[in-house]
Coordinates of C-alpha atoms in Angstrom, one line a residue:
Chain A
X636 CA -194.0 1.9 77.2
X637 CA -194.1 -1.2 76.0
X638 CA -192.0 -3.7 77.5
X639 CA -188.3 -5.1 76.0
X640 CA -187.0 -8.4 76.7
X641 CA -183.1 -7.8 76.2
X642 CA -182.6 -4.0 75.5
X643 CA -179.0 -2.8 75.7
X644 CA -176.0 -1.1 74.7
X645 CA -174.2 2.0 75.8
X646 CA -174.7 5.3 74.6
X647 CA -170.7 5.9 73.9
X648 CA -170.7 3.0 71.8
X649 CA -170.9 2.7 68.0
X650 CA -174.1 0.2 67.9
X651 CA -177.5 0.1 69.8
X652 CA -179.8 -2.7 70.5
X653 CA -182.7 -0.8 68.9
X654 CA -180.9 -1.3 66.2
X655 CA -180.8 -4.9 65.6
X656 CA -185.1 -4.5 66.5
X657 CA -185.4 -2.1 63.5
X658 CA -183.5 -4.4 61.5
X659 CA -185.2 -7.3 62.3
X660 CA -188.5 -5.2 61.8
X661 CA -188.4 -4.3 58.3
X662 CA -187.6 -7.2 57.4
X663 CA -190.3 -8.5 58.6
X664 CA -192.4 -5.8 57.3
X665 CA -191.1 -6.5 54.3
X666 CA -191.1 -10.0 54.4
X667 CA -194.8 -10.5 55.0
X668 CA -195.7 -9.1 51.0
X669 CA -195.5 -12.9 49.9
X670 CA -199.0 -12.8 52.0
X671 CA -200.5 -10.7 49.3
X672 CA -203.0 -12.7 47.2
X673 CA -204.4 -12.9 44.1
X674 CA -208.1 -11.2 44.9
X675 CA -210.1 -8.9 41.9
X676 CA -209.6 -5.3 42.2
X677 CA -212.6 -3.5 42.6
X678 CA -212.5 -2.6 46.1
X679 CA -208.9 -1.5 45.8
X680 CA -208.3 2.1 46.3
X681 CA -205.2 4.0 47.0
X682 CA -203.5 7.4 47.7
X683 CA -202.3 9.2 50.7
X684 CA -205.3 9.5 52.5
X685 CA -207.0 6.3 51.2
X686 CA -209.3 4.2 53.1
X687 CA -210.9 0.8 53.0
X688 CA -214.2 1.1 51.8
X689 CA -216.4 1.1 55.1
X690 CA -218.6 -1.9 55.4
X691 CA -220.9 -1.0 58.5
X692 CA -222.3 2.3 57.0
X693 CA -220.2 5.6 56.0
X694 CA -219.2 8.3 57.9
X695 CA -222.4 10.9 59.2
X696 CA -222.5 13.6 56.7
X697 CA -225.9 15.2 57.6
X698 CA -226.2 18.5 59.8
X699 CA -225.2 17.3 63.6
X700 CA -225.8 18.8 66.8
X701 CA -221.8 20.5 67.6
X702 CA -221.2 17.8 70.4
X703 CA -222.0 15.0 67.8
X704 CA -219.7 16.9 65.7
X705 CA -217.3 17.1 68.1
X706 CA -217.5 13.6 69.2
X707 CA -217.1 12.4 65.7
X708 CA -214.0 14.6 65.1
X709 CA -212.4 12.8 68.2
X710 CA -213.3 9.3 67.3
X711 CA -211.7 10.2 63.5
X712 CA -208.6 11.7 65.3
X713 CA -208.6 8.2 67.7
X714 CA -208.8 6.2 64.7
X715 CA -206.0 7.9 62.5
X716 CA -203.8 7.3 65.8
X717 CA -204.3 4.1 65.3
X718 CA -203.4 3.7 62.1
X719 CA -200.5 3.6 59.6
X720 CA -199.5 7.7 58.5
X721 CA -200.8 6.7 54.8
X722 CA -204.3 6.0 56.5
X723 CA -204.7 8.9 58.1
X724 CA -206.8 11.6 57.3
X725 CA -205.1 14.4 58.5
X726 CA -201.8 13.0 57.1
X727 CA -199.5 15.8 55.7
X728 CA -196.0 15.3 54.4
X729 CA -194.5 15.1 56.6
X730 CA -196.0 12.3 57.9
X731 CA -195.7 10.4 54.6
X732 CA -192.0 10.8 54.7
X733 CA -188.7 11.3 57.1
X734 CA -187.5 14.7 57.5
X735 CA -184.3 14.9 55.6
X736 CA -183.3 17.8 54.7
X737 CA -179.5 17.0 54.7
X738 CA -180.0 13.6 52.5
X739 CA -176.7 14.3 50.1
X740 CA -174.7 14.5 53.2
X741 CA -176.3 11.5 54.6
X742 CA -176.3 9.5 51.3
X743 CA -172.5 9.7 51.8
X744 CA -172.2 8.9 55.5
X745 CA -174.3 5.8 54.7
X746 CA -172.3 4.5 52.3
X747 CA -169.4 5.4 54.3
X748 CA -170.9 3.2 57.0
X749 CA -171.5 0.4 54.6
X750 CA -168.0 -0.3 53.3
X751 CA -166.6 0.0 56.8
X752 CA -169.3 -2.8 57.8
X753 CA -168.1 -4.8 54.8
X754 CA -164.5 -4.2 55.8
X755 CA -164.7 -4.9 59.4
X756 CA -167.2 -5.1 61.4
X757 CA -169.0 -8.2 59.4
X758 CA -166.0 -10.0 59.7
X759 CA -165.1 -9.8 63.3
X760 CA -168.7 -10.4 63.9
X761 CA -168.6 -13.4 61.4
X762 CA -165.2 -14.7 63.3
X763 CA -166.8 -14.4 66.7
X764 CA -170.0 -16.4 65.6
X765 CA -167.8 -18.6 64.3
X766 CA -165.5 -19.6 66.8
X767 CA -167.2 -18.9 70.0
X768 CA -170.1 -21.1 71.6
X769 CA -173.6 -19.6 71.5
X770 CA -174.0 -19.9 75.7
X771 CA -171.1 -17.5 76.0
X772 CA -172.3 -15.3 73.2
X773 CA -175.8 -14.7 75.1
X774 CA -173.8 -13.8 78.1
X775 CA -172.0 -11.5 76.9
X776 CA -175.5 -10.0 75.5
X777 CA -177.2 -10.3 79.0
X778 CA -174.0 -8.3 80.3
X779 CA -173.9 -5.1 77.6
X780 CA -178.0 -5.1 78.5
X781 CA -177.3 -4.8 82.2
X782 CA -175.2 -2.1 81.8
X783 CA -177.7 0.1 80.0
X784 CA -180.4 -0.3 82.9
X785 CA -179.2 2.9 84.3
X786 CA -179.9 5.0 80.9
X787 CA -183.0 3.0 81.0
X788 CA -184.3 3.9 84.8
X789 CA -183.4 7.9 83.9
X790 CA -185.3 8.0 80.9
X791 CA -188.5 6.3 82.6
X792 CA -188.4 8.6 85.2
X793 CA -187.6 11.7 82.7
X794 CA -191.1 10.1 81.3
X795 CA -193.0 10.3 84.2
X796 CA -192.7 6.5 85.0
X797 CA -191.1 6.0 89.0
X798 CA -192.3 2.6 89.1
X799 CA -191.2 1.4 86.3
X800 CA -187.8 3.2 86.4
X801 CA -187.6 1.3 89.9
X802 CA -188.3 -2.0 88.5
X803 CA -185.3 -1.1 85.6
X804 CA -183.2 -0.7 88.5
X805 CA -184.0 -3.8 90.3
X806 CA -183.3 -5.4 87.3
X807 CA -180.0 -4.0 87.6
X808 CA -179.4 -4.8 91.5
X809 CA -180.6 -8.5 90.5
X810 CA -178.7 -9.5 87.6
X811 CA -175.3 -8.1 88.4
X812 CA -175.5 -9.5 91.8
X813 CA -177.4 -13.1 91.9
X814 CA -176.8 -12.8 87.7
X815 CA -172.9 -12.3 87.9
X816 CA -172.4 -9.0 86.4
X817 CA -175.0 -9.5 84.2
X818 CA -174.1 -12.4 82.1
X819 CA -176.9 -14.3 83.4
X820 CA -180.6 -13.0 83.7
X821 CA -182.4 -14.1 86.7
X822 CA -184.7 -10.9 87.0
X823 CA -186.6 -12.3 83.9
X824 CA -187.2 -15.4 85.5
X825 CA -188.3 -13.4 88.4
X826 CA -190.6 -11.6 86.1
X827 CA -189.5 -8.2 86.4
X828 CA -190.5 -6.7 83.5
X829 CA -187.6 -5.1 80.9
X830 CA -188.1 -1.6 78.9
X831 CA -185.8 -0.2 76.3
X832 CA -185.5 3.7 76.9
X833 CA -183.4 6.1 76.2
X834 CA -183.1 10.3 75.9
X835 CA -183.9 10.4 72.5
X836 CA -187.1 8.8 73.3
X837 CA -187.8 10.7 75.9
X838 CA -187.0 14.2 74.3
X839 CA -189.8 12.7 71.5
X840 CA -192.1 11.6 74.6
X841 CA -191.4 16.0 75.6
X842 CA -192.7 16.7 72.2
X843 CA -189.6 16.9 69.7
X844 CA -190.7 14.5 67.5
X845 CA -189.8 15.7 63.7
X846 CA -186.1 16.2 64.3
X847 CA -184.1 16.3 61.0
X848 CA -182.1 12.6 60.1
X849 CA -178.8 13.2 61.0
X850 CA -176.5 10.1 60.3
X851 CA -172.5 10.0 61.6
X852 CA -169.6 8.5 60.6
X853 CA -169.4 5.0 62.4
X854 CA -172.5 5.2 63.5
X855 CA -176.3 4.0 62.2
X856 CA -179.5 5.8 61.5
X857 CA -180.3 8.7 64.3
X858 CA -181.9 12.2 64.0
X859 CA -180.5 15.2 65.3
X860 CA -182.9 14.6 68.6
X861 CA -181.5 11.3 68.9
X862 CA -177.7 12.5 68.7
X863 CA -178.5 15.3 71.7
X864 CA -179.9 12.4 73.5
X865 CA -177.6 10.0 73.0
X866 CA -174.7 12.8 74.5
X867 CA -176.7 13.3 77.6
X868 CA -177.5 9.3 77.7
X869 CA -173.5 9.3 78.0
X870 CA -172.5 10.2 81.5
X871 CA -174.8 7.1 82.5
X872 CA -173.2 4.6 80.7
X873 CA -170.9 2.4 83.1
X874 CA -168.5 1.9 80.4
X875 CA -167.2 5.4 80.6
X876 CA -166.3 4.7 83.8
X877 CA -163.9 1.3 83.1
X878 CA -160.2 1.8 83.9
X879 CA -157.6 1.6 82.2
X880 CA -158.5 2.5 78.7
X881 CA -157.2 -0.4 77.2
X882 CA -160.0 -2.4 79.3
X883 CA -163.1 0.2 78.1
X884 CA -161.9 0.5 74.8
X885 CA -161.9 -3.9 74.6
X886 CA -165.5 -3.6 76.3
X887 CA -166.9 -1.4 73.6
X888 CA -164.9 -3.4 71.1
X889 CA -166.8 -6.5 71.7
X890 CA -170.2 -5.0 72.3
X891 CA -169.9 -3.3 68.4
X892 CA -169.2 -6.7 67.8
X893 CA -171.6 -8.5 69.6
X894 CA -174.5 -6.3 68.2
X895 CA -172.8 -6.9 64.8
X896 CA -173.3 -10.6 65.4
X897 CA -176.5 -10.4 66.7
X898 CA -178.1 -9.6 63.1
X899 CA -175.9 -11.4 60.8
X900 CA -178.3 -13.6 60.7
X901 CA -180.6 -11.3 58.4
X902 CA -177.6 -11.3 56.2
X903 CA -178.1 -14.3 54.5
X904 CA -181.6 -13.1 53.0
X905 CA -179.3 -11.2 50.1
X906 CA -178.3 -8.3 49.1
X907 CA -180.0 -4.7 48.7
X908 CA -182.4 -3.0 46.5
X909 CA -181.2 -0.4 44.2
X910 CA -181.5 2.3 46.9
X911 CA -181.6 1.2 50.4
X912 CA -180.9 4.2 51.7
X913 CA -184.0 5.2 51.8
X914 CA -185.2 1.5 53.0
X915 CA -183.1 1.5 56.0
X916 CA -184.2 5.5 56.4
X917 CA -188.1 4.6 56.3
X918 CA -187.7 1.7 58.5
X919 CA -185.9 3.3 61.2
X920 CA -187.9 6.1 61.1
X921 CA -191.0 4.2 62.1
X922 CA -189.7 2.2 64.0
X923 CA -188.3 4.8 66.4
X924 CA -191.6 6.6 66.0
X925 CA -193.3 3.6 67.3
X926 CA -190.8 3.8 70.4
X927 CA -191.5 7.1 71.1
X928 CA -195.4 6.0 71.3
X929 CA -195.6 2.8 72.4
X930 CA -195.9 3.8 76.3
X931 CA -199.4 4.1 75.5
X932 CA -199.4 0.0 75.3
X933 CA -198.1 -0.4 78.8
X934 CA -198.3 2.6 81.1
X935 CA -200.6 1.1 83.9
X936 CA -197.9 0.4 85.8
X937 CA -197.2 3.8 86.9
X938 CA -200.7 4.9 87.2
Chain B
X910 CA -181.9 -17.0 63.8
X911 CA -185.2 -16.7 65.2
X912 CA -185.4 -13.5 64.2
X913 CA -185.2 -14.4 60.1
X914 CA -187.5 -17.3 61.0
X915 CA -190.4 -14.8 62.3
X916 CA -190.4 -13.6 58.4
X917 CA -191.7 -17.5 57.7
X918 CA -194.2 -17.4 60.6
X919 CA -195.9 -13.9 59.3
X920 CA -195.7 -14.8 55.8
X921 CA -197.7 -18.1 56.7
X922 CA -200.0 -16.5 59.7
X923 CA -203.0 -15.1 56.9
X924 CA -204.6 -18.6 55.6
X925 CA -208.1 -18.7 56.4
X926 CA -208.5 -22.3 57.6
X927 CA -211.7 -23.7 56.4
X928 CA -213.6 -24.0 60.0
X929 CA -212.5 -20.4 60.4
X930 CA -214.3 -18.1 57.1
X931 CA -216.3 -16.1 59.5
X932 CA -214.7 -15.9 62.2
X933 CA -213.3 -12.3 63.4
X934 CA -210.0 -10.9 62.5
X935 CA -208.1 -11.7 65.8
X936 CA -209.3 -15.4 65.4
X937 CA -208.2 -15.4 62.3
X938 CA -204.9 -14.6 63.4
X939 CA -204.6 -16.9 66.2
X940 CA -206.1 -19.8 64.3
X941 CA -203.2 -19.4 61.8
X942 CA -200.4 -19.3 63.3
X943 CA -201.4 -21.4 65.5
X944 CA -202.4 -24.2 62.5
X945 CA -198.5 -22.9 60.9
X946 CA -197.2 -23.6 63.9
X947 CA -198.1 -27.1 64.6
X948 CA -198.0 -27.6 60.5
X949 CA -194.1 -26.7 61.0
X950 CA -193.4 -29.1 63.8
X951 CA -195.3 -32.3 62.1
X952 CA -193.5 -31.5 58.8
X953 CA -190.2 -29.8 59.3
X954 CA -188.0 -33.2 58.3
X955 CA -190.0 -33.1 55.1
X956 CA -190.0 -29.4 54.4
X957 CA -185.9 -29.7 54.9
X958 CA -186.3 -32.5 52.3
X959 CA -188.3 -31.1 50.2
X960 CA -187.9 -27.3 49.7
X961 CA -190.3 -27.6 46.8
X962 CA -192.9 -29.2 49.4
X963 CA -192.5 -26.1 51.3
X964 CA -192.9 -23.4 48.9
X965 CA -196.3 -25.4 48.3
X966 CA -197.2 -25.0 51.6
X967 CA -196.4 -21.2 52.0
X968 CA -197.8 -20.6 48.4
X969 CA -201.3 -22.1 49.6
X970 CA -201.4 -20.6 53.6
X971 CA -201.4 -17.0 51.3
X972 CA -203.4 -17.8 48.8
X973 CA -206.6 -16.0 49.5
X974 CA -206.5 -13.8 52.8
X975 CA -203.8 -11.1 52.0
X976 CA -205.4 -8.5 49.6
X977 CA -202.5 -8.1 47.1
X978 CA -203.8 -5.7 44.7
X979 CA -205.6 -3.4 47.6
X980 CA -201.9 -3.6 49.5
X981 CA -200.1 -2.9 45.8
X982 CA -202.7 0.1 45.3
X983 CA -201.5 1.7 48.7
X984 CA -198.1 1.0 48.4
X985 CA -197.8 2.6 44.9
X986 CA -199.9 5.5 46.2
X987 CA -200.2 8.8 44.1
X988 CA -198.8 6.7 41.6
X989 CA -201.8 4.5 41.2
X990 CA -204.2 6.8 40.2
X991 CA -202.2 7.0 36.5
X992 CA -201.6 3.0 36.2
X993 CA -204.0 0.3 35.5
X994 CA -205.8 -2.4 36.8
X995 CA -203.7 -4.6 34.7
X996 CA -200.4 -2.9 35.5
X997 CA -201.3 -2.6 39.1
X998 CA -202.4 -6.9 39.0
X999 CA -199.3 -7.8 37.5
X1000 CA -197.1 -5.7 40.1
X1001 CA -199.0 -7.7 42.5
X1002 CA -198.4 -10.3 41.4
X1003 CA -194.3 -9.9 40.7
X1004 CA -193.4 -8.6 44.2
X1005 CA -195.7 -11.7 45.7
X1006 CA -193.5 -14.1 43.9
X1007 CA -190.7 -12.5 43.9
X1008 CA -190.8 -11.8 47.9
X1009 CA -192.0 -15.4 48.2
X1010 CA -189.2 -17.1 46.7
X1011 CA -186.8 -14.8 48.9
X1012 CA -188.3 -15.4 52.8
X1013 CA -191.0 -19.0 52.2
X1014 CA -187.6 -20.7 53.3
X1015 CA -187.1 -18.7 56.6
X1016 CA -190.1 -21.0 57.5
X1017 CA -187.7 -23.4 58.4
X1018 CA -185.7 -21.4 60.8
X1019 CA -188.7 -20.9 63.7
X1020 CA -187.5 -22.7 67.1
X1021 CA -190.3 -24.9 68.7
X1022 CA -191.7 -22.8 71.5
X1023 CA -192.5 -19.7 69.6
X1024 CA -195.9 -18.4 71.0
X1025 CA -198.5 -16.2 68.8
X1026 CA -200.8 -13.9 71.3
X1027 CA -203.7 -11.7 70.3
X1028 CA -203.7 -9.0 72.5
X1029 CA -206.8 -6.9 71.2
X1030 CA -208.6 -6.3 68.3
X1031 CA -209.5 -2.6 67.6
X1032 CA -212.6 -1.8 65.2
X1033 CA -211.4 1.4 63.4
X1034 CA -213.1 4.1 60.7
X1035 CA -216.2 2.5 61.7
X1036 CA -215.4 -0.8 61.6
X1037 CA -214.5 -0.9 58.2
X1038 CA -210.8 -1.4 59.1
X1039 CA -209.7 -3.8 62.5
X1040 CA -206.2 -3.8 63.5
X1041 CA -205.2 -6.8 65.8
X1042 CA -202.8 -6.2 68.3
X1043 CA -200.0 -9.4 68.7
X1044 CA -197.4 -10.1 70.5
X1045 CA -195.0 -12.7 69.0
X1046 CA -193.1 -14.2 72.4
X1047 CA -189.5 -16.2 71.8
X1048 CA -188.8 -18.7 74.0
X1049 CA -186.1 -16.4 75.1
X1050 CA -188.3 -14.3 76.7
X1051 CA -188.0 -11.4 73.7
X1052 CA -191.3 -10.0 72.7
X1053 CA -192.2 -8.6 69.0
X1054 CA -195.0 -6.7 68.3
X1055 CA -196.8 -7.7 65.0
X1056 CA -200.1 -5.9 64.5
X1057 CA -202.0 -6.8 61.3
X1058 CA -205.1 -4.1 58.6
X1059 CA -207.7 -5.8 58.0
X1060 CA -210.5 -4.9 55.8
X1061 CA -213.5 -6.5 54.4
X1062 CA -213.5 -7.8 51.0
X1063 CA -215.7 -9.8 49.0
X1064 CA -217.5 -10.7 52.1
X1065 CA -214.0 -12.0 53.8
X1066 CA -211.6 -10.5 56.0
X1067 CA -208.7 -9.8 54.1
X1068 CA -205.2 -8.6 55.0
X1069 CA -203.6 -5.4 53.5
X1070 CA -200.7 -4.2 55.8
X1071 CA -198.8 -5.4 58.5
X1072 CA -196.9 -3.5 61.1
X1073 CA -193.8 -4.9 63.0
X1074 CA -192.2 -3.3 65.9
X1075 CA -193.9 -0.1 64.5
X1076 CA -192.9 -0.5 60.7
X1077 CA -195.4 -1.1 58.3
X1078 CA -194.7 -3.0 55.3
X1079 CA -197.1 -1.3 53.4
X1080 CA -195.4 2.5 54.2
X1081 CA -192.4 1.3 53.8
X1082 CA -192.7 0.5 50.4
X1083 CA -194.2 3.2 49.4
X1084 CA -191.8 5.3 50.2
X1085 CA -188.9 2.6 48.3
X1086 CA -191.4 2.4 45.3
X1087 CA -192.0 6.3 45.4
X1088 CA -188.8 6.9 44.5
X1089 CA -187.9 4.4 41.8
X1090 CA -191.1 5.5 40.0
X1091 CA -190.0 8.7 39.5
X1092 CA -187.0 7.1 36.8
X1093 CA -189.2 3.7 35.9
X1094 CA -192.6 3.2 34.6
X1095 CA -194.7 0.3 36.4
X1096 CA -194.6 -1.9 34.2
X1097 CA -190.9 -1.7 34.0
X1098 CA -190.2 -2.2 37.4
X1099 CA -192.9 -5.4 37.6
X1100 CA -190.6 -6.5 34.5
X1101 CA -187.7 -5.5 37.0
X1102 CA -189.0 -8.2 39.8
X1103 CA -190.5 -10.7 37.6
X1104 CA -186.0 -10.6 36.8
X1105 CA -184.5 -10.4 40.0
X1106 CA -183.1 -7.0 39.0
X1107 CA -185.0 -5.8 41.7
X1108 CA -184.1 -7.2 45.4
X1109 CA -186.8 -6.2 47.7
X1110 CA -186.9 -6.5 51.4
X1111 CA -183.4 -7.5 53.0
X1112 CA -181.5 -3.8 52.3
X1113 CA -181.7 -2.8 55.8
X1114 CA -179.1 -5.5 56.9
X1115 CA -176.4 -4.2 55.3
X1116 CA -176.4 -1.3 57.5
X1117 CA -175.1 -2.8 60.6
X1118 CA -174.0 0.0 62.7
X1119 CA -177.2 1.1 64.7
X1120 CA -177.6 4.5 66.6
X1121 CA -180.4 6.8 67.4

C-alpha cells in the first residue's frame, strides 16, 4: 500500500478524500498532453495491444526448452503488470473499459449530481473559501482525516497488514491527543507513515475487482463493491456516533463542504468536454484500480 | 492550489536539457524538473508579467521529448489503423496546442518547496519500454505518484504516456476519443480543437461529490 499523506472522510458522508486524488489525477493525466511533440511518425504504432517497437532485440520466437518458455511467459505477464491495460498483451475488454452495464441509469444520476453541485455544494464551498482563513481550513482537514484512521487500521488488517494497521492507529492516539482532536498533525512530523484504506479496497485486494459502476444520488463515482464496502466501512466511522443529531448532521455538513473546497481549485481550468461522463468514469476507474494495487509499492512494512 | 500547479510541473518535466541527450530515462526525469523547478523560482515575477514569456518557455521544455504522434496513435487506438499519417499529425498537433493553452499557466501556481523523486526505473518488454517510478512530495507532506512510458525514438528517449495516481493520460483518452469517434470523423474533431469546441482535460471537476 502505498502511503497517503492526508486521507480522510467518513464513510456515512456524501464526499471522500479519494475523491479529490482522482480529481486531481486526471487532470493531471490530462494535463500532461501539451508534452506531446512534434516528432515524424514512423515508429508510431497503435491499437489495443500495441507496443513500442523493441530496441534491444525482439521477443524469442525460436523452439525453447519449456522452462525458457515458461520463464518467458512470466517475465511477459510481469511486464504487462506493469504497464498501462492498452499495453498489455493479454488485455481483453474489459480491461480497456469500466464495467458499466447500468450506464443510462448512471448517465442520469451523474447529471443529477452535477446540478446539485452547481446549486449547492460549489457555493457553500466557494463561501467557506472565501470567508474563512486557510490555517483554520487545514484544521478542519487534519480533523475529518483523524477520524477515518479507524476505517483505515480495519482495512489494513482485513489486508493482512498488523503493523501498518498499528501505525494507522497510533496516528490516531497521537493526533487527537498531543494534535487536539485532530486539527493539528504531529504524527507526520513524527514520521508515522499515513495510508488511505478503505473496504472497498480491500474487498478488491480479496479478489472482487470488476464490480459493475454503480453511481447514487448525492454521491460520486463508486461500483457496486465499493457501495457494500462503504456500508460495512460505516459502523467505524466516529461520526455516527456524535450526539445530538443536530451536532453529527453539522459535522458531516462541513466535511461535504470542506472536500468540496478542497478541489475548487481545479475549477478554474474550465468547463467540460462534450461527454464527461465518461471522463470522470475512466479516471476514477483507474484510479481506484491503482488503489486496490498499489500495496505492492509499500508492503515491507509488514513483512 | 498546488494541486492545479502539479499540471504546470508535468507539462514542463519532459525537456531534454542539452548536457542530458543520453542520459537514462529516470535522469532525464529528475534533470527536468529539477531544471523547471529552479527555472520557475529565478523567473516567476517575469512569467506573472509576461504570460506570453511563459507560454515560450512551456512551448520549448516540450518541444522534442514527448512523442505526440506515437501518444495520439495509442490514444485513438482501433481507430488509427483507418486514419492517416496526416490526419493522425494534425490531431497531434491540435490537442498539444489546444491542451497547452489550457494548463502552460498552472505553471505559475507551484509553491517553492515542491520536491521531484525518482524512485526506480523499470526496463520493461525487453527494454524497449522503461517506466520511471516518481514521487511528487508537497511541502505539506502529501505525496503524488507520477510515473512516466518511455520509449526509444529516433535514437532518443521519448515520452508517450504518463500515469498519475494510477490514471494514465493516454487510457484515458482513449476511451473519451473512442466514443466521440463513433459520431465524428478525425479530422472533424482536430477541426473541433483547433476551435475550442472541444474542451479537453478539466471535465472531471465538475463532479464534485466523491464516493467509492
Amino acid at each position: 500500500m502505498r502511503q497517503r499523506a492526508s486521507p480522510r472522510a467518513d464513510t456515512a458522508v456524501i464526499a471522500s478524500h479519494s475523491q479529490r486524488w482522482c480529481l486531481l489525477a486526471a487532470l493531471l493525466a490530462i494535463g500532461i498532453a501539451p508534452a506531446w511533440a512534434q516528432q515524424p511518425v514512423s515508429s508510431a504504432v497503435a491499437g489495443p495491444q500495441a507496443s513500442p517497437a523493441p530496441t534491444t532485440g525482439s521477443q524469442p520466437v525460436s523452439p525453447a526448452p519449456a522452462a525458457e518458455q515458461a520463464s518467458e511467459i512470466q517475465r511477459r505477464a510481469a511486464d504487462d503488470a506493469q504497464l498501462p491495460a492498452y499495453l498489455r498483451n493479454n488485455a481483453v475488454a474489459s480491461d480497456l473499459a469500466t464495467y458499466d452495464p447500468w450506464e443510462r441509469y448512471n448517465r442520469r444520476i451523474f447529471r443529477f449530481n452535477k446540478r446539485v453541485d452547481t446549486a449547492l455544494a460549489k457555493p457553500l464551498a466557494t463561501a467557506y473559501v472565501r470567508d474563512v482563513p486557510e490555517p483554520v481550513r487545514d484544521g478542519v482537514s487534519r480533523f475529518y482525516t483523524n477520524l477515518r484512521q479507524p476505517v483505515i487500521a480495519v482495512n489494513l488488517f482485513l489486508q493482512g497488514h498488523p503493523a501498518s494497521a498499528c501505525k494507522s492507529l497510533g496516528r490516531l492516539a497521537v493526533n487527537t491527543t498531543i494534535g487536539i482532536g485532530g486539527i493539528f498533525d504531529p504524527a507526520t512530523r513524527m514520521h508515522i507513515p499515513s495510508y488511505d484504506e478503505d473496504f472497498g479496497q480491500t474487498l478488491g485486494r480479496w479478489g472482487w475487482r470488476r464490480s459493475r459502476y454503480f453511481l447514487l444520488p448525492f454521491f460520486g463515482p463508486g461500483t457496486l463493491r465499493d457501495r457494500f464496502g462503504s456500508v460495512a466501512d460505516a459502523p467505524l466511522g466516529p461520526i455516527r456516533y456524535f450526539d445530538p443529531t443536530r451536532l453529527r448532521v453539522a459535522v458531516i455538513g462541513l466535511e461535504v463542504v470542506d472536500v468540496r473546497a478542497g478541489i475548487l481549485p481545479l475549477d478554474e481550468l474550465g468547463t467540460g468536454i462534450d461527454d464527461d461522463y465518461i471522463l470522470v468514469r475512466e479516471a476514477w476507474s483507474q484510479r481506484r484500480l491503482h488503489q486496490i494495487d498499489d500495496q505492492d509499492v509499500d508492503i515491507g512494512d509488514d513483512r | 492550489m498546488v494541486l492545479v500547479a502539479l499540471i504546470g510541473l508535468v507539462l514542463a518535466s519532459f525537456a531534454p536539457r542539452a548536457d542530458a541527450f543520453g542520459q537514462a530515462p529516470g535522469q532525464l526525469v529528475q534533470v527536468n524538473s529539477e531544471h523547471v523547478l529552479h527555472a520557475l523560482e529565478q523567473r516567476r515575477a517575469e512569467f506573472q508579467s509576461h504570460p506570453e514569456a511563459l507560454h515560450r518557455f512551456v512551448q520549448g521544455e516540450f518541444s522534442q521529448s514527448f512523442d505526440r504522434v506515437y501518444a495520439a496513435r495509442l490514444v485513438l487506438g482501433d481507430s488509427n489503423h483507418a486514419t492517416s499519417d496526416a490526419d493522425v499529425q494534425a490531431f497531434a498537433d491540435a490537442l498539444v496546442d489546444h491542451l497547452m493553452a489550457r494548463y502552460g499557466s498552472s505553471l505559475l501556481k507551484i509553491h517553492p518547496g515542491l520536491h521531484v523523486k525518482v524512485l526506480s526505473e523499470m526496463p520493461l518488454r525487453a527494454g524497449s519500454i522503461v517506466k520511471v517510478l516518481t514521487m511528487v512530495d508537497r511541502t505539506n507532506g502529501a505525496r503524488i505518484s507520477v510515473d512516466y512510458l518511455f520509449h526509444q525514438h529516433a535514437g532518443q528517449w521519448q515520452v508517450f504516456d504518463v500515469i498519475v495516481e494510477g490514471i494514465s493520460f493516454v487510457q484515458t483518452f482513449r476511451s473519451v476519443f473512442a466514443d466521440v469517434l463513433r459520431s465524428k470523423s478525425l479530422p472533424a474533431i482536430t477541426e473541433d480543437l483547433r476551435e475550442g469546441k472541444i474542451l479537453v482535460g478539466s471535465t472531471a471537476i465538475d463532479h464534485p461529490l466523491g464516493g467509492h
